[in-house]
Short mmCIF file of C-alpha atoms in Angstrom, two decimals:
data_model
loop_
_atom_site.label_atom_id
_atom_site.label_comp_id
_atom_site.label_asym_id
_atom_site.label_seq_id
_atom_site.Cartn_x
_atom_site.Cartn_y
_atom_site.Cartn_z
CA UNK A 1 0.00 0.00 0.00
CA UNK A 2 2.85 2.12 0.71
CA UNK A 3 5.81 3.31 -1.31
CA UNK A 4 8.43 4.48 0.40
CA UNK A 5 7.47 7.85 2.81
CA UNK A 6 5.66 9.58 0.47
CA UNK A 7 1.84 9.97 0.45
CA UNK A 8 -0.82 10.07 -1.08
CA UNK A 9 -3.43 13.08 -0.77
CA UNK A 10 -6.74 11.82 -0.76
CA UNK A 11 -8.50 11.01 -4.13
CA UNK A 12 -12.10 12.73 -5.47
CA UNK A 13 -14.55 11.56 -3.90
CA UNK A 14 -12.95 9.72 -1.12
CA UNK A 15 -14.75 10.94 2.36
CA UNK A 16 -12.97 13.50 4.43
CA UNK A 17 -13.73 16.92 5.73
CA UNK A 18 -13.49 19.24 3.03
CA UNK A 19 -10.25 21.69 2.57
CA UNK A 20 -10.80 25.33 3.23
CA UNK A 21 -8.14 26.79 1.30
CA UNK A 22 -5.93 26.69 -2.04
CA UNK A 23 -2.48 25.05 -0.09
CA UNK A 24 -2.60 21.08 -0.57
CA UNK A 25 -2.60 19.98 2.88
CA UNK A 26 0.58 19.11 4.54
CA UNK A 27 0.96 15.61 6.36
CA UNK A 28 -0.67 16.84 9.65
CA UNK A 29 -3.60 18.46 7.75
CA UNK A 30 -4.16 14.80 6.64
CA UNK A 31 -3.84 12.78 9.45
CA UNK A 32 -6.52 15.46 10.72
CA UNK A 33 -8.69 14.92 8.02
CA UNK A 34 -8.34 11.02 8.95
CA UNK A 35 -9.26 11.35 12.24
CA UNK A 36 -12.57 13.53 11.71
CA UNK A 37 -13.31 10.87 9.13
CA UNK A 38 -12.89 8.01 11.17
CA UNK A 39 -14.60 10.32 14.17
CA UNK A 40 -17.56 10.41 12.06
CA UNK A 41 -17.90 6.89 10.96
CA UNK A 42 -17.32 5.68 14.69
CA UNK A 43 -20.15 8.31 15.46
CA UNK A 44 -22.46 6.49 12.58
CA UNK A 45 -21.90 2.93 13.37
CA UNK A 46 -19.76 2.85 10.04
CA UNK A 47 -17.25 1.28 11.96
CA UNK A 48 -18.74 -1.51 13.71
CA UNK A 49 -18.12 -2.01 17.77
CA UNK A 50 -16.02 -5.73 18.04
CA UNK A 51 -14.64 -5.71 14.17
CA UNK A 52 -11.26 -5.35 13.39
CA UNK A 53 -10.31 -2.82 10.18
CA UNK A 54 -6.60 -3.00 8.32
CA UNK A 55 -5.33 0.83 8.28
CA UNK A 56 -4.12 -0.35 4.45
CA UNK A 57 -7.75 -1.17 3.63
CA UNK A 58 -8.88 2.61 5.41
CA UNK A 59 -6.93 3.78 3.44
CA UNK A 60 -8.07 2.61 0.31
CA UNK A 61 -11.51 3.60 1.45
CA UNK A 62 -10.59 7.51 2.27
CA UNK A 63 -7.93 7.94 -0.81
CA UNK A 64 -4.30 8.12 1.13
CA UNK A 65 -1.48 6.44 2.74
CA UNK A 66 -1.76 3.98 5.53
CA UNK A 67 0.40 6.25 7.54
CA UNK A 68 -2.00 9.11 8.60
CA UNK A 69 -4.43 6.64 9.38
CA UNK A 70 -2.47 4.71 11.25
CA UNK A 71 -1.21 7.63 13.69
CA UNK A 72 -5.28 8.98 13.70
CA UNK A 73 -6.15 5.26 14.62
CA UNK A 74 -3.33 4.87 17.30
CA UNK A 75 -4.96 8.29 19.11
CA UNK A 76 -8.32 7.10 18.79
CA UNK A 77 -6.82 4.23 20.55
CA UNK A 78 -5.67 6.69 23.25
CA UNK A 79 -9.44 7.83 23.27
CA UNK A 80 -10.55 4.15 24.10
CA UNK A 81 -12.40 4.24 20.91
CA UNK A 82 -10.10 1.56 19.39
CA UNK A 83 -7.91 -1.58 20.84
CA UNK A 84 -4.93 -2.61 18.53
CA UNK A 85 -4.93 -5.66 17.37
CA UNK A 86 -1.35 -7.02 16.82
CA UNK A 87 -0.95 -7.87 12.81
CA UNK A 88 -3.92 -7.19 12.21
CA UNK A 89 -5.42 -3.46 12.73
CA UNK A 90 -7.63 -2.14 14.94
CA UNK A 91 -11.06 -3.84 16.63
CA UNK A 92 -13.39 -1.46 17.45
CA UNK A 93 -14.20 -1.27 21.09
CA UNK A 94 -16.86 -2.45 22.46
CA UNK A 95 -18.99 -0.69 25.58
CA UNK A 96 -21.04 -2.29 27.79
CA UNK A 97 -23.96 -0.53 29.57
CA UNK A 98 -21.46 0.19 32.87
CA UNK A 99 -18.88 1.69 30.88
CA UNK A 100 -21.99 4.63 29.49
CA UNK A 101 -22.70 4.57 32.80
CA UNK A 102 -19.81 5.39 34.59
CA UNK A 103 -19.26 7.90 31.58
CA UNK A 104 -22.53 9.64 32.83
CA UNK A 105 -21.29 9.40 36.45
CA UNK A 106 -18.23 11.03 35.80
CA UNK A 107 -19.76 13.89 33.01
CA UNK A 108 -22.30 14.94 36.07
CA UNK A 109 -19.74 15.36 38.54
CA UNK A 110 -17.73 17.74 36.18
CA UNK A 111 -20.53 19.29 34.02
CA UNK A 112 -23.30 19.81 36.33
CA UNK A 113 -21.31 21.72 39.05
CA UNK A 114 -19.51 23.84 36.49
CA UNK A 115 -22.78 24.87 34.90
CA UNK A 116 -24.33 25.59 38.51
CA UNK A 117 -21.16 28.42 39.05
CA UNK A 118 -21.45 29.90 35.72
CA UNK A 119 -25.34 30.05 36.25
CA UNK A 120 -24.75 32.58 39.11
CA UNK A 121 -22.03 34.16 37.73
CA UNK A 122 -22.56 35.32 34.23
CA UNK A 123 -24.74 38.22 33.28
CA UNK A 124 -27.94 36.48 31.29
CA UNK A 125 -26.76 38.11 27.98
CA UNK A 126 -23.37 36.06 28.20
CA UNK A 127 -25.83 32.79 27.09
CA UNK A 128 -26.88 34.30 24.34
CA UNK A 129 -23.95 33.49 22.18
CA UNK A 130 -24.52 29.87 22.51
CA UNK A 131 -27.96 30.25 21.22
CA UNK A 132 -26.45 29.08 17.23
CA UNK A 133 -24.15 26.46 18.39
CA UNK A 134 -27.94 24.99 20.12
CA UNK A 135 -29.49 25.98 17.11
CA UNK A 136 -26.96 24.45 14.47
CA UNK A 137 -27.82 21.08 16.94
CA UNK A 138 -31.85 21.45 16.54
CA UNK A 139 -30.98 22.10 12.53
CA UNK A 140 -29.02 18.47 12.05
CA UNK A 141 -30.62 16.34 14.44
CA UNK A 142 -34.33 17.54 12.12
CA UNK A 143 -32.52 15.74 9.64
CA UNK A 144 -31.87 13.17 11.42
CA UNK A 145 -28.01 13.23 10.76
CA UNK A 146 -26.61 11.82 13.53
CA UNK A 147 -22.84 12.35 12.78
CA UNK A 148 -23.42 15.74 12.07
CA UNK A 149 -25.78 16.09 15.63
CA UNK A 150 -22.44 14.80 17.31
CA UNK A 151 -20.06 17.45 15.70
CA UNK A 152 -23.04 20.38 17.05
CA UNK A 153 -23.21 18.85 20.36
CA UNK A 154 -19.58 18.70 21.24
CA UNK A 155 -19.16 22.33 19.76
CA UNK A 156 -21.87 23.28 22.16
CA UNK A 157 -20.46 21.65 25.11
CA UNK A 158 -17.27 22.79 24.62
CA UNK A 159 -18.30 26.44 24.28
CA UNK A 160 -20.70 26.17 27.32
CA UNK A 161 -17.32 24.40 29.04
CA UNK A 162 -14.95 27.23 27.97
CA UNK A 163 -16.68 29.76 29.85
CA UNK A 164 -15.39 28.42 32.94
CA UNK A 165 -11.88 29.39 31.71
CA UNK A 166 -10.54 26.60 32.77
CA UNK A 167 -8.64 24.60 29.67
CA UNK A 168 -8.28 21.43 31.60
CA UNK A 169 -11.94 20.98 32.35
CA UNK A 170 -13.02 21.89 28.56
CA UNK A 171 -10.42 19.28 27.28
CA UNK A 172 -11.56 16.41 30.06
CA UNK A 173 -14.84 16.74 29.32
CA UNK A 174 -14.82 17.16 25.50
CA UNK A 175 -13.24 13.92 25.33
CA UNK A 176 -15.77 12.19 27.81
CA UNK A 177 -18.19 13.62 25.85
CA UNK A 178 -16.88 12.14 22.37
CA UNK A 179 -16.85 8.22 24.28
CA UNK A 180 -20.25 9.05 25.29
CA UNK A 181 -21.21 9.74 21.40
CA UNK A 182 -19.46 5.88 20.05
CA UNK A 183 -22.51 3.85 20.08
CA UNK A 184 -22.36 0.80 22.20
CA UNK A 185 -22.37 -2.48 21.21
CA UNK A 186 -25.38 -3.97 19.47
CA UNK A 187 -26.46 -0.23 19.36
CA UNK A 188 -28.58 1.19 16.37
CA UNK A 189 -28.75 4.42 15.24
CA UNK A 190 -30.44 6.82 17.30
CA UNK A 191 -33.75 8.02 15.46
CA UNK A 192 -34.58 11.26 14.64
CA UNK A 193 -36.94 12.01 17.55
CA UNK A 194 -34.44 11.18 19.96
CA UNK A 195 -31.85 13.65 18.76
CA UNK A 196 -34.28 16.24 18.68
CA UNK A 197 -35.08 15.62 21.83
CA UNK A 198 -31.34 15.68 23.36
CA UNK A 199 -30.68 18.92 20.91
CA UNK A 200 -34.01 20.95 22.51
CA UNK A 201 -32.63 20.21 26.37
CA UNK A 202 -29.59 22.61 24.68
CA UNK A 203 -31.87 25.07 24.28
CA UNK A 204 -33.65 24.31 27.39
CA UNK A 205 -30.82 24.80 29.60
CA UNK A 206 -30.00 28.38 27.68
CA UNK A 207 -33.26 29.79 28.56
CA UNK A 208 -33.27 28.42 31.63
CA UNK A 209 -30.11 30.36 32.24
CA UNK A 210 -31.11 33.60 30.86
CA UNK A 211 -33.84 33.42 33.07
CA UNK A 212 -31.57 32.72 35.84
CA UNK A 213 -33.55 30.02 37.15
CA UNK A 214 -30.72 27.91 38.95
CA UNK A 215 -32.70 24.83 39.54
CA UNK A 216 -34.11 24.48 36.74
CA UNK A 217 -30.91 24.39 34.68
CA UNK A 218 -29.31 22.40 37.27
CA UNK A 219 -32.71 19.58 36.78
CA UNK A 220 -31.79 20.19 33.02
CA UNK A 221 -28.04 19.48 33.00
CA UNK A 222 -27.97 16.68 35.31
CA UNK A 223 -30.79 14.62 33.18
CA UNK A 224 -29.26 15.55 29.62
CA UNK A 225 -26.02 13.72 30.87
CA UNK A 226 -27.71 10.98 32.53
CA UNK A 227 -27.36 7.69 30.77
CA UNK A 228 -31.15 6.94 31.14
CA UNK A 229 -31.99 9.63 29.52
CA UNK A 230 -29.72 8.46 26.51
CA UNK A 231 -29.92 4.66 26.62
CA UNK A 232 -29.12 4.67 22.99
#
């Protein structure tokens, strides 16, 4: 698959984020391509929990080298979303209905309290700028596009995160959040009324805030983590 060091940018029509700008990408800019295109298909079951995939044969399948995909893999294996598979690739991993619960556990104890500070501490208006990231959520999950419903909900939780000012917290949590998105094994696609219904407690939560009722969002934050709510 591979000739020498050199690589291969990815062909027309192979899936990967689109470029934004006229400079060919450099290696990096691949390998990040890779890994938001192997985000996504972990996100849309493409990539099945307990099966084992060649980085050669992703690679034939996105258009480049077996190198970038490789080093995306081996940090998606740093993620847990991936086990390596010795001569053979990478399985898939495979969560049972503790491991989205402990993820819950651990997403309350950081989210919840975080959101309870910056409820009392930030002027009303301040929520107001999350109001498109909730609204770019509402927009994908009414078209049922799951993938893209992911990408909004991590940029929203992120943002809402980053207003603590505290990098440590946004990175921790963005990543708990992105094993909380891998469906589970045996797992279908969540349908269209269930994203919309995760995407509206976004919006929930912001007017709960600008109305500066503290319990309320607190009630709001604590059941859109909870893995009950999101059984998948």
């Amino acid at each position: 698959m591979e000739q020498g060091t050199a690589e291969r940018e990815p062909c027309a029509g192979a899936w990967v984020p689109a470029q934004t700008g006229p400079a060919a990408p450099r290696r990096h800019s691949v390998r990040g391509q890779v890994l938001a295109a192997l985000r996504h298909a972990l996100v849309g079951g493409e990539l099945a929990p307990g099966e084992v995939y060649s980085a050669p044969a992703l690679a034939e399948r996105y258009g480049v080298s077996a190198t970038p995909v490789r080093e995306a893999m081996q940090q998606l294996a740093g993620e847990g979303a991936v086990e390596v598979v010795p001569n053979r690739g990478f399985r898939v991993a495979e969560r049972s209905p503790r491991d989205l619960a402990e993820l819950a556990e651990v997403r309350a104890m950081l989210e919840v309290p975080a959101i309870v500070r910056l409820a009392r501490a930030l002027p009303p208006e301040r929520w107001e700028g999350l109001r498109p990231l909730a609204d770019a959520g509402v927009t994908a999950a009414a078209r049922g596009d799951s993938v893209g419903y992911a990408e909004a909900d991590h940029a929203f939780h992120d943002a809402l995160m980053s207003l603590t000012g505290n990098r440590r917290l946004t990175e921790v949590t963005g990543d708990l959040l992105r094993r909380a998105q891998w469906p589970p094994a045996g797992g279908s696609r969540r349908r269209t009324a269930e994203l919309l219904a995760d995407a509206s407690e976004h919006t929930a939560l912001l007017d709960a805030l600008v109305a500066q009722e503290y319990a309320v969002a607190e009630r709001i934050a604590r059941e859109h983590v909870s893995v009950a709510r999101h059984p998948h």
